[in-house]
Coordinates of C-alpha atoms in Angstrom, one line a residue:
Chain A
X1 CA -6.9 -19.3 -7.2
X2 CA -8.1 -18.3 -10.5
X3 CA -7.1 -15.1 -10.1
X4 CA -10.5 -13.8 -10.1
X5 CA -11.4 -12.9 -6.4
X6 CA -8.1 -11.2 -5.5
X7 CA -7.8 -8.4 -3.4
X8 CA -5.4 -5.9 -2.6
X9 CA -5.1 -4.6 1.1
X10 CA -3.3 -1.5 1.8
X11 CA -2.2 -2.0 5.4
X12 CA -2.9 0.7 7.9
X13 CA 0.6 1.7 7.9
X14 CA 0.5 2.6 4.0
X15 CA 0.3 5.8 2.5
X16 CA 0.1 6.7 -0.9
X17 CA 0.1 10.2 -2.6
X18 CA -0.5 9.8 -6.4
X19 CA -2.9 7.6 -8.5
X20 CA -4.0 4.0 -8.1
X21 CA -5.3 1.7 -10.5
X22 CA -6.6 -1.5 -10.6
X23 CA -9.1 -4.3 -12.0
X24 CA -9.1 -6.3 -8.4
X25 CA -10.7 -5.5 -5.2
X26 CA -9.0 -3.0 -3.2
X27 CA -9.3 -2.4 0.5
X28 CA -7.8 0.7 2.1
X29 CA -6.6 0.6 5.8
X30 CA -4.0 3.5 5.4
X31 CA -3.8 6.8 4.1
X32 CA -4.3 7.7 0.3
X33 CA -4.3 11.2 -1.3
X34 CA -4.8 11.3 -5.0
X35 CA -7.3 9.4 -7.2
X36 CA -8.3 6.0 -7.3
X37 CA -9.5 4.2 -10.4
X38 CA -11.0 1.0 -9.9
X39 CA -13.2 -1.7 -11.9
X40 CA -14.3 -3.7 -9.0
X41 CA -15.0 -3.1 -5.4
X42 CA -13.6 -0.4 -3.2
X43 CA -13.4 -0.4 0.5
X44 CA -12.1 2.4 2.7
X45 CA -12.0 0.4 6.0
X46 CA -12.5 2.1 9.6
X47 CA -8.8 2.9 9.9
X48 CA -8.6 4.2 6.0
X49 CA -8.5 7.8 5.4
X50 CA -8.7 8.7 1.8
X51 CA -8.7 12.1 0.1
X52 CA -9.2 11.4 -3.6
X53 CA -11.6 11.4 -6.4
X54 CA -12.7 7.9 -7.1
X55 CA -14.0 6.1 -10.0
X56 CA -15.1 2.6 -9.2
X57 CA -17.8 -0.2 -9.6
X58 CA -18.7 -0.3 -6.0
X59 CA -17.7 1.5 -3.0
X60 CA -18.2 1.0 0.7
X61 CA -16.8 3.6 3.4
X62 CA -16.4 2.6 6.9
X63 CA -13.5 5.1 7.3
X64 CA -13.0 8.8 6.1
X65 CA -13.4 9.9 2.9
X66 CA -12.9 13.2 1.2
X67 CA -13.7 13.4 -2.4
X68 CA -15.8 12.7 -5.4
X69 CA -16.8 9.5 -6.3
X70 CA -18.3 8.3 -9.7
X71 CA -19.6 4.6 -9.1
X72 CA -21.0 2.4 -11.8
X73 CA -22.9 0.4 -9.6
X74 CA -23.2 1.3 -6.1
X75 CA -22.1 3.7 -3.0
X76 CA -22.6 2.6 0.7
X77 CA -21.3 4.8 3.4
X78 CA -21.5 2.5 6.3
X79 CA -22.7 3.5 10.0
X80 CA -19.2 4.4 11.1
X81 CA -18.2 5.8 7.7
X82 CA -17.5 9.5 7.2
X83 CA -17.6 11.1 3.8
X84 CA -17.4 14.5 2.4
X85 CA -18.3 14.9 -1.4
X86 CA -20.1 14.1 -4.2
X87 CA -21.7 10.7 -5.1
X88 CA -22.7 10.1 -8.4
X89 CA -24.0 6.3 -8.8
X90 CA -27.3 4.6 -9.6
X91 CA -27.7 3.2 -6.2
X92 CA -26.6 5.0 -2.9
X93 CA -26.8 3.8 0.9
X94 CA -26.1 5.8 3.5
X95 CA -26.6 3.6 6.6
X96 CA -27.9 5.0 9.7
X97 CA -25.1 6.4 11.9
X98 CA -23.2 7.5 9.0
X99 CA -21.8 11.0 8.3
X100 CA -22.3 12.7 4.8
X101 CA -21.8 16.0 3.4
X102 CA -22.3 16.5 -0.2
X103 CA -24.3 15.9 -3.1
X104 CA -25.7 12.7 -4.3
X105 CA -26.9 12.1 -7.8
X106 CA -28.6 8.7 -8.9
X107 CA -29.0 9.8 -12.5
X108 CA -29.5 7.5 -15.4
X109 CA -26.3 7.6 -17.7
Chain B
X1 CA 6.4 4.7 14.0
X2 CA 2.4 5.3 14.8
X3 CA 1.9 1.6 15.2
X4 CA -0.5 1.9 18.2
X5 CA -2.9 3.6 15.7
X6 CA -4.3 0.4 14.5
X7 CA -6.2 -0.4 17.5
X8 CA -9.1 -2.4 15.9
X9 CA -8.6 -5.9 16.5
X10 CA -8.1 -6.7 13.0
X11 CA -5.8 -9.2 11.5
X12 CA -2.2 -8.3 12.6
X13 CA -1.3 -8.8 9.1
X14 CA 2.0 -6.7 8.4
X15 CA 1.9 -7.0 5.0
X16 CA 0.4 -5.3 2.2
X17 CA 0.2 -7.3 -1.3
X18 CA -0.1 -5.1 -3.8
X19 CA -2.1 -7.2 -6.5
X20 CA -1.1 -7.9 -10.3
X21 CA -3.5 -5.6 -11.7
X22 CA -2.8 -2.5 -9.5
X23 CA -0.8 0.3 -10.9
X24 CA 0.3 3.1 -8.3
X25 CA 1.6 6.3 -9.2
X26 CA 3.1 9.2 -6.8
X27 CA 4.7 8.2 -3.5
X28 CA 4.1 5.6 -0.9
X29 CA 5.0 5.2 2.5
X30 CA 4.5 2.4 4.6
X31 CA 5.6 0.8 7.8
X32 CA 4.8 -2.9 7.1
X33 CA 6.1 -5.5 4.5
X34 CA 5.1 -4.7 1.0
X35 CA 4.7 -7.4 -1.6
X36 CA 4.3 -6.2 -5.2
X37 CA 2.8 -7.8 -7.8
X38 CA 1.6 -5.2 -9.9
X39 CA 3.2 -1.8 -11.1
X40 CA 4.5 0.8 -9.1
X41 CA 5.7 4.0 -10.3
X42 CA 5.8 5.8 -6.9
X43 CA 8.9 6.8 -4.8
X44 CA 8.4 4.1 -2.0
X45 CA 9.7 4.7 1.7
X46 CA 9.4 2.0 4.0
X47 CA 10.8 1.1 7.2
X48 CA 10.1 -2.9 6.3
X49 CA 10.7 -5.2 3.8
X50 CA 10.1 -4.9 0.1
X51 CA 9.4 -7.8 -2.1
X52 CA 9.2 -7.3 -5.9
X53 CA 7.4 -10.6 -7.1
X54 CA 7.6 -11.9 -10.5
X55 CA 4.9 -9.9 -11.9
X56 CA 5.8 -6.8 -9.9
X57 CA 7.3 -3.9 -11.7
X58 CA 8.6 -0.8 -10.1
X59 CA 9.8 2.1 -11.6
X60 CA 11.1 4.6 -8.9
X61 CA 13.5 5.3 -6.4
X62 CA 13.0 3.1 -3.2
X63 CA 14.3 3.2 0.5
X64 CA 13.5 0.4 2.4
X65 CA 15.0 -1.9 5.2
X66 CA 15.3 -4.9 3.0
X67 CA 14.4 -5.9 -0.6
X68 CA 14.3 -8.7 -2.6
X69 CA 13.8 -8.7 -6.2
X70 CA 11.9 -11.4 -8.4
X71 CA 10.4 -9.0 -10.8
X72 CA 11.5 -6.0 -12.2
X73 CA 13.1 -2.8 -10.7
X74 CA 14.1 0.1 -12.4
X75 CA 15.4 3.0 -10.0
X76 CA 17.9 3.4 -7.2
X77 CA 17.5 1.3 -3.9
X78 CA 18.7 2.4 -0.5
X79 CA 18.3 -0.4 2.1
X80 CA 19.3 -0.4 5.6
X81 CA 19.7 -4.0 5.6
X82 CA 20.0 -6.0 2.4
X83 CA 19.2 -6.1 -1.0
X84 CA 18.9 -9.2 -3.0
X85 CA 18.2 -9.8 -6.7
X86 CA 16.5 -13.2 -7.0
X87 CA 17.4 -15.2 -10.1
X88 CA 14.8 -14.3 -12.0
X89 CA 15.0 -10.6 -10.9
X90 CA 16.2 -7.7 -13.1
X91 CA 17.0 -4.5 -12.1
X92 CA 18.6 -1.6 -13.7
X93 CA 19.8 1.3 -11.2
X94 CA 22.0 1.8 -8.2
X95 CA 22.1 -0.2 -5.1
X96 CA 23.1 1.3 -1.7
X97 CA 23.0 -1.2 1.2
X98 CA 25.5 -2.8 3.9
X99 CA 24.5 -6.4 2.3
X100 CA 23.9 -7.1 -1.6
X101 CA 23.1 -10.2 -3.1
X102 CA 22.7 -10.9 -6.5
X103 CA 22.1 -14.5 -7.6
X104 CA 23.1 -16.5 -10.5
X105 CA 20.6 -15.6 -13.1
X106 CA 19.6 -12.3 -12.1
X107 CA 20.2 -9.3 -14.7
X108 CA 21.5 -6.2 -12.9
X109 CA 22.9 -2.9 -14.6
X110 CA 24.0 -0.3 -12.2
X111 CA 26.3 0.9 -9.4
X112 CA 26.7 -0.9 -6.2
X113 CA 27.7 0.8 -3.0
X114 CA 28.3 -1.5 0.2
X115 CA 28.6 1.1 2.8
X116 CA 30.1 -1.1 5.3
X117 CA 33.4 -0.2 4.2
X118 CA 33.1 3.3 5.5
X119 CA 31.6 2.0 8.8
X120 CA 34.5 -0.4 9.1
X121 CA 36.7 2.4 8.8
X122 CA 35.4 5.2 10.9
X123 CA 34.5 3.1 14.0
X124 CA 32.6 4.6 16.5
X125 CA 33.5 7.5 18.5
X126 CA 33.5 6.8 22.1
X127 CA 31.2 8.8 24.0
X128 CA 33.3 10.7 26.8
X129 CA 32.4 9.0 30.3
X130 CA 31.3 12.1 32.1
X131 CA 31.6 15.6 31.9
X132 CA 33.9 17.4 34.0
X133 CA 31.1 19.5 35.9
X134 CA 30.1 16.7 37.8
X135 CA 30.3 18.3 41.4
X136 CA 28.5 21.1 41.5
X137 CA 26.6 20.2 44.5
X138 CA 29.8 19.2 46.6
X139 CA 29.6 17.9 49.7
X140 CA 29.9 20.3 52.5
X141 CA 33.2 19.9 53.9
X142 CA 33.1 22.3 56.9
X143 CA 36.2 24.2 56.1
X144 CA 35.4 25.6 53.3
X145 CA 32.6 27.4 54.6
X146 CA 33.5 30.4 56.2
X147 CA 30.7 32.3 56.8
X148 CA 29.0 29.4 58.7
X149 CA 32.0 28.6 60.3
X150 CA 32.2 32.3 61.4
X151 CA 28.7 32.3 62.8
X152 CA 29.5 30.4 65.8

């Protein structure tokens, strides 16, 4: 109501090739190829397929993500999630069952 | 097209709403309704409806089933069904659609092509009912079979 908790859900049939930028939560159920820049939470749902370099605050992956992630807070690869790429974030969670290939850097900025 | 893909019992919501702070550049395809409150500089291809809300801005060419513009669209639209520019909508570009509505108050500059002029003129070519070669397996009418008859 106050525009604070708005979220954009990109539905399962949505395919984007290019760049997405936003200052609201973003949920991806479709396919994205390119680049995503978000200042809020980004979720790749189980039907989501993302091939992109990502800059965000929080990221949760339940779908398939290929690309490097730079998160200012936290990255979580959930149990049904698959990710290939490098993660740079102060907090990283890889759940039991998740698939991941890449480097992780939890360094201090 | 690949609608069955979405097997998980998640909301059947066939609408994607692109929020006011979102900016998309590039190319966008979808088979669900799109509501745009943000800014899209991406060619849009959708088999469903496009709704550009007040805060929405689209700068690109658009190909959809139908479109309603309450925000701003700069680019060409091709719609299968209809395009409507709401009283608060603004658009610069060409529209191609069988049905086009421009409401009082709307701002528009561009060309309009309501293709149904062509369609009405041409009429459908009627498919020819049956190809001629319909009887390769003709029923045997005894007399036509010299060999069979001779065998007796």
